[in-house]
XYZ file of C-alpha atoms in Angstrom:
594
model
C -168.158 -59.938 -89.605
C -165.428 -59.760 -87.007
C -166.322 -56.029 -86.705
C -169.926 -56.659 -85.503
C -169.088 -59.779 -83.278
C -166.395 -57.154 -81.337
C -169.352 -54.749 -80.804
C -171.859 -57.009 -79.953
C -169.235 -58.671 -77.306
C -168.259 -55.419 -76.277
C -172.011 -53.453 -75.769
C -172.630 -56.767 -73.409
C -169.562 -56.292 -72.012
C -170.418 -52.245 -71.257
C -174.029 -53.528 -69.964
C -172.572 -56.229 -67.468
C -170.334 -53.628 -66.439
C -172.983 -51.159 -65.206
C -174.790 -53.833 -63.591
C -171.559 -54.781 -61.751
C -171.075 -51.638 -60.739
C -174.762 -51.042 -59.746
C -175.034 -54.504 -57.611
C -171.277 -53.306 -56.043
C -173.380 -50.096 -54.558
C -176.042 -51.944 -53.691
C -173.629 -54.649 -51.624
C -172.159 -51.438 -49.757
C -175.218 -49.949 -48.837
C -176.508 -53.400 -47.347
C -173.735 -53.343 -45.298
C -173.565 -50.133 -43.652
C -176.845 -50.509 -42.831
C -176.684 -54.092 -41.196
C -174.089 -52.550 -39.302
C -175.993 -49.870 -38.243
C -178.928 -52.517 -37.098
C -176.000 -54.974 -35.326
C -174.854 -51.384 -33.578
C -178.061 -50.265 -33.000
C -179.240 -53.824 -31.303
C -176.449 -53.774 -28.896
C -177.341 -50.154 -27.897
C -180.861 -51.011 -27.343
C -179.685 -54.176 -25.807
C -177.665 -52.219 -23.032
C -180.578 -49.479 -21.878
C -182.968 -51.814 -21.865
C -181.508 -53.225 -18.710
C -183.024 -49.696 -17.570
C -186.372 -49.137 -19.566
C -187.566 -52.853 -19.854
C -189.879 -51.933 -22.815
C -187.002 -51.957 -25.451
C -186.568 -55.342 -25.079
C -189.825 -55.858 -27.242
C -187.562 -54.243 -29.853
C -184.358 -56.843 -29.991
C -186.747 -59.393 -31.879
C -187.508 -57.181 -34.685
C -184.091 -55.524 -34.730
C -182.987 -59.355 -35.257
C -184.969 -60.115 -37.637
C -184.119 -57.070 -39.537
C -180.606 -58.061 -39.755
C -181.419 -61.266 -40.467
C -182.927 -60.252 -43.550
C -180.477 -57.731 -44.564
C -177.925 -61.011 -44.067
C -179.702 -62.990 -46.844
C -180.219 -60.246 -49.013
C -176.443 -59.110 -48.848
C -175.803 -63.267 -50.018
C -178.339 -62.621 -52.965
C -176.408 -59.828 -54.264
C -173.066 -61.099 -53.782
C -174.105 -64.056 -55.496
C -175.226 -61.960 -58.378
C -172.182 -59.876 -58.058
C -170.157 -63.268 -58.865
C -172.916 -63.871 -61.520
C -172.373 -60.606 -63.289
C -168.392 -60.796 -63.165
C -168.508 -64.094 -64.541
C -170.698 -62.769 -67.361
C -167.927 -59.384 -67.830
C -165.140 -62.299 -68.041
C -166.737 -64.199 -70.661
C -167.588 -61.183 -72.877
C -164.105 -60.143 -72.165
C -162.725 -63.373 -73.682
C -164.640 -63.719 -76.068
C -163.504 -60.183 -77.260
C -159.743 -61.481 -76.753
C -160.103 -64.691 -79.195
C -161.822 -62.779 -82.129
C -157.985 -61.081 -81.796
C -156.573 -64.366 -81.307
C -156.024 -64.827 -78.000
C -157.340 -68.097 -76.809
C -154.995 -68.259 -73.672
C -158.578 -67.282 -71.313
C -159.938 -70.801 -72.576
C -158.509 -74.297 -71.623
C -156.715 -75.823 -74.051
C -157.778 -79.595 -72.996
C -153.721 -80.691 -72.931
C -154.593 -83.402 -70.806
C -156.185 -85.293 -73.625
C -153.305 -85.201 -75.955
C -152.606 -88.797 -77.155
C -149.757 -88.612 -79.553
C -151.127 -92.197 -80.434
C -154.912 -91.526 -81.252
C -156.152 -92.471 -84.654
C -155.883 -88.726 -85.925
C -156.621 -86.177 -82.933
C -152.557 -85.497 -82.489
C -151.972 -84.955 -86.212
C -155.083 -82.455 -86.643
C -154.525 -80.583 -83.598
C -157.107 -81.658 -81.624
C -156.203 -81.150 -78.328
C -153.478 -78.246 -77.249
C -152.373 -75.056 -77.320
C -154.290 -73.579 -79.613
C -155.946 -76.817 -81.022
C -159.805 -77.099 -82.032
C -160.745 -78.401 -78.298
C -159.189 -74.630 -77.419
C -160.524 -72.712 -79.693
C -164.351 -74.629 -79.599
C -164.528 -74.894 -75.797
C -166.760 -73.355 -73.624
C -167.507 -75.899 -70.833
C -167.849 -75.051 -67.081
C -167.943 -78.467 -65.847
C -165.372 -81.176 -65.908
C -167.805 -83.958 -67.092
C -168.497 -81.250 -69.982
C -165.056 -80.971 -71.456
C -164.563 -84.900 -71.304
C -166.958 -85.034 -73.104
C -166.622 -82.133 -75.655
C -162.714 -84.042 -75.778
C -164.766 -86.986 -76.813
C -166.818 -85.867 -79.155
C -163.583 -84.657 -81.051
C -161.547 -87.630 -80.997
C -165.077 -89.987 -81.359
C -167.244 -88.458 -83.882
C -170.766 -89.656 -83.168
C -171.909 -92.614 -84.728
C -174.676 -92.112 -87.534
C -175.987 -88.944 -89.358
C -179.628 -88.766 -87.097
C -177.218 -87.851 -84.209
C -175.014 -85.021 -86.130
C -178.034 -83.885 -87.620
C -179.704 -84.282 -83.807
C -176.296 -81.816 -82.535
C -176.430 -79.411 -85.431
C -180.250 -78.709 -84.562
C -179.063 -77.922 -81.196
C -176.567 -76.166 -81.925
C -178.009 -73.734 -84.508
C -180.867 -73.238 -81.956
C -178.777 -72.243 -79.457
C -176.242 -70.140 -81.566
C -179.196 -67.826 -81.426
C -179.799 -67.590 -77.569
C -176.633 -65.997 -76.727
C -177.767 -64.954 -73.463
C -179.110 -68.298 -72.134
C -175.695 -69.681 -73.229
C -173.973 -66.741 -71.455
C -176.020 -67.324 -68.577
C -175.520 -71.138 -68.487
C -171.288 -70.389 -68.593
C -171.523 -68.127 -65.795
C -173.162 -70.031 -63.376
C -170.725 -73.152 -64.150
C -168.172 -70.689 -63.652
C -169.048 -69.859 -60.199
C -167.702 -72.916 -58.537
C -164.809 -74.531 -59.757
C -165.273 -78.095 -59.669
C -162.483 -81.262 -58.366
C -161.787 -84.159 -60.422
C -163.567 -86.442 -57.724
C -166.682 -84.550 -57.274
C -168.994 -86.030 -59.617
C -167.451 -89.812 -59.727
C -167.769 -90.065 -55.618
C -171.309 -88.770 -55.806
C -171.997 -91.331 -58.558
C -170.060 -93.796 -56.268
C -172.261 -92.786 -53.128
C -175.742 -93.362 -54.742
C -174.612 -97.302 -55.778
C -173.282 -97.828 -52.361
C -175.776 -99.911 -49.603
C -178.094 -97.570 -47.194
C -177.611 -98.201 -43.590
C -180.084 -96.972 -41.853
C -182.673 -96.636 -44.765
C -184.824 -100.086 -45.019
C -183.582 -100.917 -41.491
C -187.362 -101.317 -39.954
C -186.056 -101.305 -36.032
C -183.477 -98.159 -36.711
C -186.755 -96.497 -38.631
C -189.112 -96.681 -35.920
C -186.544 -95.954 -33.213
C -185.540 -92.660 -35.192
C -189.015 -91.059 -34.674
C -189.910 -93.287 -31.390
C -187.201 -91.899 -29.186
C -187.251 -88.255 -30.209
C -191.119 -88.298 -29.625
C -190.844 -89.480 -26.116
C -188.199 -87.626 -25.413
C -190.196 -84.458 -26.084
C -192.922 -85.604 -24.497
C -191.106 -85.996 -21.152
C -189.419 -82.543 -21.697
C -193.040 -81.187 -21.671
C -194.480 -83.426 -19.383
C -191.412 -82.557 -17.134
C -193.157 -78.800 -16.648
C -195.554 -80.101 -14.511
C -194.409 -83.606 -12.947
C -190.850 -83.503 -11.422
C -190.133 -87.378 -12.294
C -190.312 -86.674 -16.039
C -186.951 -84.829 -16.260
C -185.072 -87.824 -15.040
C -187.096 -89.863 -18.101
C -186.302 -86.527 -20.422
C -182.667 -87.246 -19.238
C -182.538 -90.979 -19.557
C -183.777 -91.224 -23.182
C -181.562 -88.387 -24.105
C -178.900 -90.693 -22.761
C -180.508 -93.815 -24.875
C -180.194 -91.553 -27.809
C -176.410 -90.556 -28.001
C -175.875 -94.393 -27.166
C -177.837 -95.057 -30.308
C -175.885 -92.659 -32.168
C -172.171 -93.528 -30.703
C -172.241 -97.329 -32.103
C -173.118 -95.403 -35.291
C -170.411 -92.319 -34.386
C -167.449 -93.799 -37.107
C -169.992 -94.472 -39.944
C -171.594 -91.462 -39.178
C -168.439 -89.208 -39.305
C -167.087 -91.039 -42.405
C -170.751 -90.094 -44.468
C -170.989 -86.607 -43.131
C -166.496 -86.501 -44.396
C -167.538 -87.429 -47.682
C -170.724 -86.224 -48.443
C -170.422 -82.802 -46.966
C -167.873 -81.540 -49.745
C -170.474 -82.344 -52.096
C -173.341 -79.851 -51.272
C -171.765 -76.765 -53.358
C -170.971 -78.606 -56.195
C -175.199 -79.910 -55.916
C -176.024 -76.707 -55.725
C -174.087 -75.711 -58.793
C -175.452 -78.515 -60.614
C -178.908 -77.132 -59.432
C -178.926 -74.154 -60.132
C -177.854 -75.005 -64.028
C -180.507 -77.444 -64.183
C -183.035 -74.801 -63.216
C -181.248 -72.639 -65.965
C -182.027 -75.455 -68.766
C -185.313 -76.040 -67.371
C -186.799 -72.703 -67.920
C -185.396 -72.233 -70.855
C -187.939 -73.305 -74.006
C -186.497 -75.161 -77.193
C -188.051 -76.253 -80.751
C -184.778 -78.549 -81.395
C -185.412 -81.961 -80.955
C -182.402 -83.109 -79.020
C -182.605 -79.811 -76.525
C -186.696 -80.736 -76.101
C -185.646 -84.341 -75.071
C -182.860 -83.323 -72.776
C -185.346 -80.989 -71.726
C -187.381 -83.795 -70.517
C -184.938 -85.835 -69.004
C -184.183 -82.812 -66.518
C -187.949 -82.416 -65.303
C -188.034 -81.672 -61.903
C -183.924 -82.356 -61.558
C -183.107 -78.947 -60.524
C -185.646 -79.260 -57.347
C -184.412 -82.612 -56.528
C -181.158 -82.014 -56.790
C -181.234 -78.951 -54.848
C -183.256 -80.761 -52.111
C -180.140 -82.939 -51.707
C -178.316 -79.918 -51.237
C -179.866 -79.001 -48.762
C -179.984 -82.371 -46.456
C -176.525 -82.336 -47.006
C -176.710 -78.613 -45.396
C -178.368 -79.870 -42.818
C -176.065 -82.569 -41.634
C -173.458 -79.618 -41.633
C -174.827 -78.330 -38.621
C -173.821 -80.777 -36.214
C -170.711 -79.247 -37.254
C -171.618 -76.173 -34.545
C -171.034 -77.950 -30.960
C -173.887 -76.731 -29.332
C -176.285 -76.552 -31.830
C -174.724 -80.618 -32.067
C -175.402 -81.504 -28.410
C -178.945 -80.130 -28.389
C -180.338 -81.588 -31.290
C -178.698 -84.956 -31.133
C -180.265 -85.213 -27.455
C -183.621 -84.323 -28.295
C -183.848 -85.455 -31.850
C -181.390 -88.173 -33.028
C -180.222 -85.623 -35.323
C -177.764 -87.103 -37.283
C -179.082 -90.394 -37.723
C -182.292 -88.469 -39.246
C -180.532 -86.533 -41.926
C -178.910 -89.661 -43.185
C -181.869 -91.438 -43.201
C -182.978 -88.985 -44.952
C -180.415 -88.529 -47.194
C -180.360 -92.259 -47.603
C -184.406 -91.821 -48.375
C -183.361 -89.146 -50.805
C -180.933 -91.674 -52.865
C -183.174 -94.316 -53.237
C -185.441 -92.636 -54.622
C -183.220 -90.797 -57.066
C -180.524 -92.734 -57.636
C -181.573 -94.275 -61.392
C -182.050 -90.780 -62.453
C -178.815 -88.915 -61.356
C -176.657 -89.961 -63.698
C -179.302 -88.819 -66.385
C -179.462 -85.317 -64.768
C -175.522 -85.138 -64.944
C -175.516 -85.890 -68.715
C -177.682 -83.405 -69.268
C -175.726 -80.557 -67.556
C -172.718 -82.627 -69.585
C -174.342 -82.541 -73.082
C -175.574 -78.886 -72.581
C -172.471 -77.795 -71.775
C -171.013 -78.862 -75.394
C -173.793 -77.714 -77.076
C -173.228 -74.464 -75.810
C -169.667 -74.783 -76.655
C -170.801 -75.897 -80.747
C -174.168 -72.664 -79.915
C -170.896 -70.044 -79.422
C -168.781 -71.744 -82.128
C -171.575 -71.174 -84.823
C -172.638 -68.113 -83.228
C -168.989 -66.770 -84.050
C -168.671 -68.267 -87.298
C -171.917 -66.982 -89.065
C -169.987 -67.636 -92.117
C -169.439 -71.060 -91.301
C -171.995 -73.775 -92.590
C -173.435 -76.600 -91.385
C -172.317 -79.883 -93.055
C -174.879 -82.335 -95.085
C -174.507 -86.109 -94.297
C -174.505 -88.289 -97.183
C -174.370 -91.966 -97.024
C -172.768 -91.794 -100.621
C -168.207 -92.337 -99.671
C -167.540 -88.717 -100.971
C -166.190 -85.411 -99.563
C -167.291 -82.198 -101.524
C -166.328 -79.050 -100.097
C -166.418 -75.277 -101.769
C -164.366 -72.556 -100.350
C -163.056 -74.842 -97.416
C -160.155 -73.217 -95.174
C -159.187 -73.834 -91.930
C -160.822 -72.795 -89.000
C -158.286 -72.272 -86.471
C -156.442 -69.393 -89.164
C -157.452 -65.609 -88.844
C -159.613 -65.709 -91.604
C -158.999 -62.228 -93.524
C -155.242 -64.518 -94.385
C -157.297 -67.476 -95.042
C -156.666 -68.876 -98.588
C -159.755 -71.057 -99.281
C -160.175 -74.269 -101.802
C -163.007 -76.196 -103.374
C -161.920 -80.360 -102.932
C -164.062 -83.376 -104.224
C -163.122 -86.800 -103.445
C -164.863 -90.107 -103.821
C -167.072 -88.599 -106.524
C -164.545 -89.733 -109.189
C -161.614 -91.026 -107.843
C -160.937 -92.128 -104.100
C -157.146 -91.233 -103.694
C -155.915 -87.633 -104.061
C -151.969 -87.215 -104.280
C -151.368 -84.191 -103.544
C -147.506 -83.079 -104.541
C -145.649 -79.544 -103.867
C -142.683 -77.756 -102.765
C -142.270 -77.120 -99.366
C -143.961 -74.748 -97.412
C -146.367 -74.679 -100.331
C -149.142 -75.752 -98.148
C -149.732 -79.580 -98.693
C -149.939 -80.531 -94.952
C -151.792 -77.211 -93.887
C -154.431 -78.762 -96.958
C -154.697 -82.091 -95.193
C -155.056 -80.742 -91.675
C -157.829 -78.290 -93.088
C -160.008 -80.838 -94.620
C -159.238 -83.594 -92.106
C -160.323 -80.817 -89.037
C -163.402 -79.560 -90.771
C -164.572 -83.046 -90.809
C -163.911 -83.372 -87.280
C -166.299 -80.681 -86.703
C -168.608 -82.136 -89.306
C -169.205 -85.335 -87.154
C -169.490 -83.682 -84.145
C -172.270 -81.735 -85.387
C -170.412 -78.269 -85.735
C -170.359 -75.626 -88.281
C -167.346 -76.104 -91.184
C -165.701 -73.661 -92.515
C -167.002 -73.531 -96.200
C -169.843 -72.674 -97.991
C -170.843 -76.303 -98.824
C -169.858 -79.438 -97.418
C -171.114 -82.860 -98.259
C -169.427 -85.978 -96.048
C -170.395 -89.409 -94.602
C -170.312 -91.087 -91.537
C -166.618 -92.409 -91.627
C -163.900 -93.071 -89.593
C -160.593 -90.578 -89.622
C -157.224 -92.110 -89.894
C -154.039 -90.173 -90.197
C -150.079 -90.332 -90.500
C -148.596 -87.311 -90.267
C -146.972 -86.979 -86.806
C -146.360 -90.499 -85.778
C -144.587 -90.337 -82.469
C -141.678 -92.522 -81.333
C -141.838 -93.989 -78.281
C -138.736 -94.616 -75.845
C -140.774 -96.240 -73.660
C -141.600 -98.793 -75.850
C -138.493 -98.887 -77.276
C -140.222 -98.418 -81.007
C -138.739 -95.961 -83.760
C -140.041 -93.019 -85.881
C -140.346 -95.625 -88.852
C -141.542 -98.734 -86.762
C -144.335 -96.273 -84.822
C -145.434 -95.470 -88.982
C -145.747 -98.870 -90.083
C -147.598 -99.578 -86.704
C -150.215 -96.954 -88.267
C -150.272 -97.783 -91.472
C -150.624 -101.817 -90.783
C -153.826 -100.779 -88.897
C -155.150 -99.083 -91.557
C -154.589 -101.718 -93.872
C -155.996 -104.161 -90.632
C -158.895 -101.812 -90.519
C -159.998 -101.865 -94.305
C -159.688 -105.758 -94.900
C -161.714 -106.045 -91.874
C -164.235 -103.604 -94.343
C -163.908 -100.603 -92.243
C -164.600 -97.601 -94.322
C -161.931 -95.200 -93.429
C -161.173 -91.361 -94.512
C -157.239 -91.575 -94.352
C -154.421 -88.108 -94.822
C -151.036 -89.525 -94.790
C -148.434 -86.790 -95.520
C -144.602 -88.262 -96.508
C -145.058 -92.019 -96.042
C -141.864 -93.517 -94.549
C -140.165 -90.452 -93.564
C -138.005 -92.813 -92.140
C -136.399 -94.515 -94.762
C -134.224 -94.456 -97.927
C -135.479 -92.409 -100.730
C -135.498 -95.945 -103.369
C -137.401 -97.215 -100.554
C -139.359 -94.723 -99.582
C -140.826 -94.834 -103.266
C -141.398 -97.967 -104.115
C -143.165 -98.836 -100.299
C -145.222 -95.487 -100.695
C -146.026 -96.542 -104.358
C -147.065 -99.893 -102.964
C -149.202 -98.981 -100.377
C -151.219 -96.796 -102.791
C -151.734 -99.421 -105.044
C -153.478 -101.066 -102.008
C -155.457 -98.728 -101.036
C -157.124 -97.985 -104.136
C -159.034 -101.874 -104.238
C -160.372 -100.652 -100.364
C -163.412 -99.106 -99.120
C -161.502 -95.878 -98.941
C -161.396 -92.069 -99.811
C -158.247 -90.284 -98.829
C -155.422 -87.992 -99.521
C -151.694 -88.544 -99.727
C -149.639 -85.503 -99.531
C -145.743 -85.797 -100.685
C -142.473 -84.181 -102.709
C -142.416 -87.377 -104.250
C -143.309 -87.238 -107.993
C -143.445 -90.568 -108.915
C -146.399 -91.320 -107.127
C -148.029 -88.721 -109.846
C -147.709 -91.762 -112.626
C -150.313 -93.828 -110.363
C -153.183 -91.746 -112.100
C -152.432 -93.212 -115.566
C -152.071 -96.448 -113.971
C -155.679 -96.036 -112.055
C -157.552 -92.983 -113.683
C -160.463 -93.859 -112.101
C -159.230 -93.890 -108.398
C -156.358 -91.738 -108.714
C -155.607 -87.670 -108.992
C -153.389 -85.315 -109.118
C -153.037 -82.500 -106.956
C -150.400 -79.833 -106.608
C -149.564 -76.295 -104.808
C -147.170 -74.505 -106.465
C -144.937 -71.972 -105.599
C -143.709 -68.898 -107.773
C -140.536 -67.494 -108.392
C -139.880 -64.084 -109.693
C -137.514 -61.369 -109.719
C -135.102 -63.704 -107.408
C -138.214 -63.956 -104.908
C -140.578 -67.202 -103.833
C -143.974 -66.753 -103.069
C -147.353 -68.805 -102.434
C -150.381 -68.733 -103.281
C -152.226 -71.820 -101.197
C -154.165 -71.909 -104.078
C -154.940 -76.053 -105.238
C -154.095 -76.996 -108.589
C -154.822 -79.924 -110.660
C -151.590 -81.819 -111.774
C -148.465 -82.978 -110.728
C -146.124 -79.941 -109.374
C -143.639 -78.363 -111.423
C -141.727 -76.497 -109.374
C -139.290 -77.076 -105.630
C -137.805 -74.815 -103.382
C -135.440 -76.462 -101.436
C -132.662 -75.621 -103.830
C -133.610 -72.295 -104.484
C -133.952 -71.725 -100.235
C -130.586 -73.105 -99.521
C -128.862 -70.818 -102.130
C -131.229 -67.637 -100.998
C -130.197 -68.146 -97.201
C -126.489 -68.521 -98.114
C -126.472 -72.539 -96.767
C -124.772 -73.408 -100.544
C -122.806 -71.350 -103.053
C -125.509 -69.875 -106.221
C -124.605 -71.720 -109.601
């Protein structure tokens, strides 16, 4: 599998290469020869001061150039496109090795307080967001983030995202193609929130019925008296007098003016990036539902948006003095584009937001497209609205997996509560974190890795890595009864809840420690519940005579022979036989050997 994944990534690799390469030439050769033409106008330029004919050639020379201008900007923006596209094949080459450091590892949306995301390595270095995410935009990894520490809310949406996602798992280069161009501009946290804050904000010259007629009133007399001025000599003085009326129309305008061109102008690259994916999606055709009704949302978004690109281009060139003094004394320049502008968001307005979620949901399903793409091994999960968890061959996705040891797990069938006991290092917690992350990626509408999986629509709950907090002066052990009473909170309320708790009350006395954990699973099992409780704690074993039918053992064993320990990951049914602590302390010398 990994084999023909690193020679697929690597022929696209080779082919983006050559095309670099090729495009590169073709860049060079554009630009000798536009300097030739620039040369080559000046020359002509200077003799035909002598032989007046050649000036009949400096408008085709200039067009010329012009030309070779915009086509050197189309292949430099391919050249980005294709380097991008080397880059991605590139890391996705590195992480089949195991090197995820090329991806972003979404540390910002650590929360050592979530329900479960902190425990199950959610967000990180090298966490499921890191090792899933393929976003380009910033709205995009929110929220891919999201969607792993919110699974979505009923199986017709999972089902919805695993449509997509299988659909697009098989159009690598659309996906590849979709990266790249998010790729080429690197967006700021602001950009999208002020251009969502711009559209709700009150026009000021749009709706304005005086400033509307005076913006095409003025400029049409005033180039009527420029013309008229040709042949009657008062006319310039009226040419020069309503010129005058309209920079005194724009100056009581001059500070708003400034402030929208300020803020809107940063905007127009990040448009056209949004643009120019939009255009991407929209030519691309789809049989999955979700993907045909995203599809539909984006009709004629890419055009739009691009068209509001370029007004915002075309306020920029008051930005150029002269070009500013001209137009703004002929035309009321500036004062047009906003109005148009202005024109532009009311018309658009309701639907940008819509456009922007579906660059934002596009951009995860590509994301979940490359996951299952990479995983062809992995399945997709069914959703069952029976409480149960059935899984064959499960392991965990973020291990290399030629080490992976895999397991077959059913809960809620039978009984509801798993204790699951073991030495350490035997691989209790790794257990919990595998099931609990593969049905993270269940409920987000990703591949799992197993064969089979069968799960509900449920909410995760965890205690494995409760944090202290200084700040608010609460303890290790106060921080895990915090969790655990809204748990309990949670499934009085009638809350279904999946819930992996691995050593309840770490934090107390061992005589404690058993009877509260002992406690607590007596509670649990008269809840709306499925869940597993990993601990060293053997006691807890007796609960399944005491409730056979909610109950079950669970062990990982280690083995000992020839003086040696060694695991096999492997689940057992039962209560574990054997520790290691003992046996570790005496190997490593820490206490004298009986």
């Amino acid at each position: 599998m990994t084999e023909n994944l690193q020679s697929f990534y690597t022929q696209r690799k080779n082919d983006f290469t050559t095309s670099l390469a090729q495009v590169s030439s073709v860049i060079r050769q554009i630009s000798t020869i536009r300097l030739i033409v620039a040369g080559l106008f000046l020359l002509v330029f200077y003799f035909a001061f002598s032989i007046a004919e050649l000036f009949y050639l400096l408008p085709a020379l200039l067009v010329i150039f012009m030309i070779l201008v915009r086509k050197h900007s189309e292949r430099f923006t391919e050249k980005t496109h294709l380097e991008n596209l080397v880059k991605i094949n590139t890391l996705e080459l590195q992480a089949l090795e195991g090197n995820l450091s090329g991806f972003n590892n979404g540390a910002e949306f650590i929360d050592p307080h979530h329900a479960y995301s902190h425990d199950l390595d959610i967000a990180g270095e090298r966490s499921l967001f890191q090792y899933v995410n393929r976003t380009t935009t910033l709205s995009g990894k929110k929220q891919l983030a999201y969607s792993l520490a919110n699974p979505l809310p009923d199986a017709d949406h999972i089902v919805a995202r695993q449509q997509a996602a299988k659909e697009l798992s098989l159009k690598t280069d659309f996906r590849q193609h979709f990266q790249a161009t998010g790729m080429e501009l690197e967006e700021l946290k602001s950009d999208t929130d002020q251009l969502l804050e711009w559209v709700k904000e009150k026009p000021f010259l749009y709706g304005d019925v005086f400033l509307s007629a005076l913006l095409w009133v003025l400029p049409a007399l005033t180039i009527l008296s420029i013309i008229l001025s040709f042949f009657f000599d008062n006319f310039l003085t009226i040419a020069l007098v309503l010129a005058g009326a309209q920079w005194t129309t724009l100056s009581v305008r001059l500070k708003r003016v400034n402030a929208f061109h300020q803020y809107i102008s940063r905007k127009k690259n990040i448009l056209d990036k949004y643009a120019r994916l939009l255009h991407l999606f929209g030519k691309e055709q789809f049989e999955a539902p979700l993907l045909q009704q995203l599809k539909t949302k984006a009709t004629q978004a890419d055009k739009r948006i691009k068209s509001l690109a370029e007004l915002v281009s075309a306020l920029d060139a008051r930005l150029n003095f002269m070009t500013n003094l001209v137009v703004n004394s002929v035309l009321l320049y500036d004062l047009q584009c906003i109005y148009r502008l202005e024109k532009w968001k009311e018309e658009n307005a309701p639907q940008l937001q819509v456009w922007l979620d579906v660059i934002n949901e596009t951009d995860v399903l590509c994301s979940l497209g490359t996951f299952a793409y990479n995983h062809p091994t992995f399945c997709f999960p069914s959703i069952t609205s029976d409480q149960k968890i059935v899984a064959t061959s499960l392991g965990h996705p973020l291990l290399a997996h030629e080490g992976c040891v895999t397991n077959n797990i059913s809960i809620g069938e039978h009984q509801n509560i798993l204790v699951i006991t073991g030495a350490n290092m035997a691989g209790k917690s790794t257990f919990l974190r595998t099931l609990g992350i593969n049905l993270v990626l269940a409920l987000g509408g990703a591949p799992v890795y197993a064969t089979s999986f069968i799960c509900p629509v449920i909410s995760i709950r965890s205690g494995m890595r409760t944090a202290d907090s200084l700040q608010d002066h609460q303890s290790y052990f106060y921080a895990e009864l915090n969790r655990l009473k809204k748990i309990m909170d949670e499934l009085r309320d009638g809350k279904p809840l999946f819930i992996l708790l691995d050593e309840i009350l770490k934090g107390t006395n061992s005589t404690d420690k058993q009877a509260g954990s002992i406690a607590l699973v007596k509670q649990l099992v008269s809840y709306s519940c499925i869940g597993l409780i990993a601990t060293h704690d053997l006691a807890l074993g007796d609960l399944e005579k005491e409730y056979p039918s909610h109950v079950k053992n669970y062990c990982f064993e280690p083995t000992i022979e020839n003086d040696q320990l060694s695991f096999d990951y492997t689940l057992k049914e039962g209560v574990a036989q054997k520790m290691n602590a003992t046996f570790l302390m005496k190997k490593m010398g820490i206490i004298p050997p009986a």
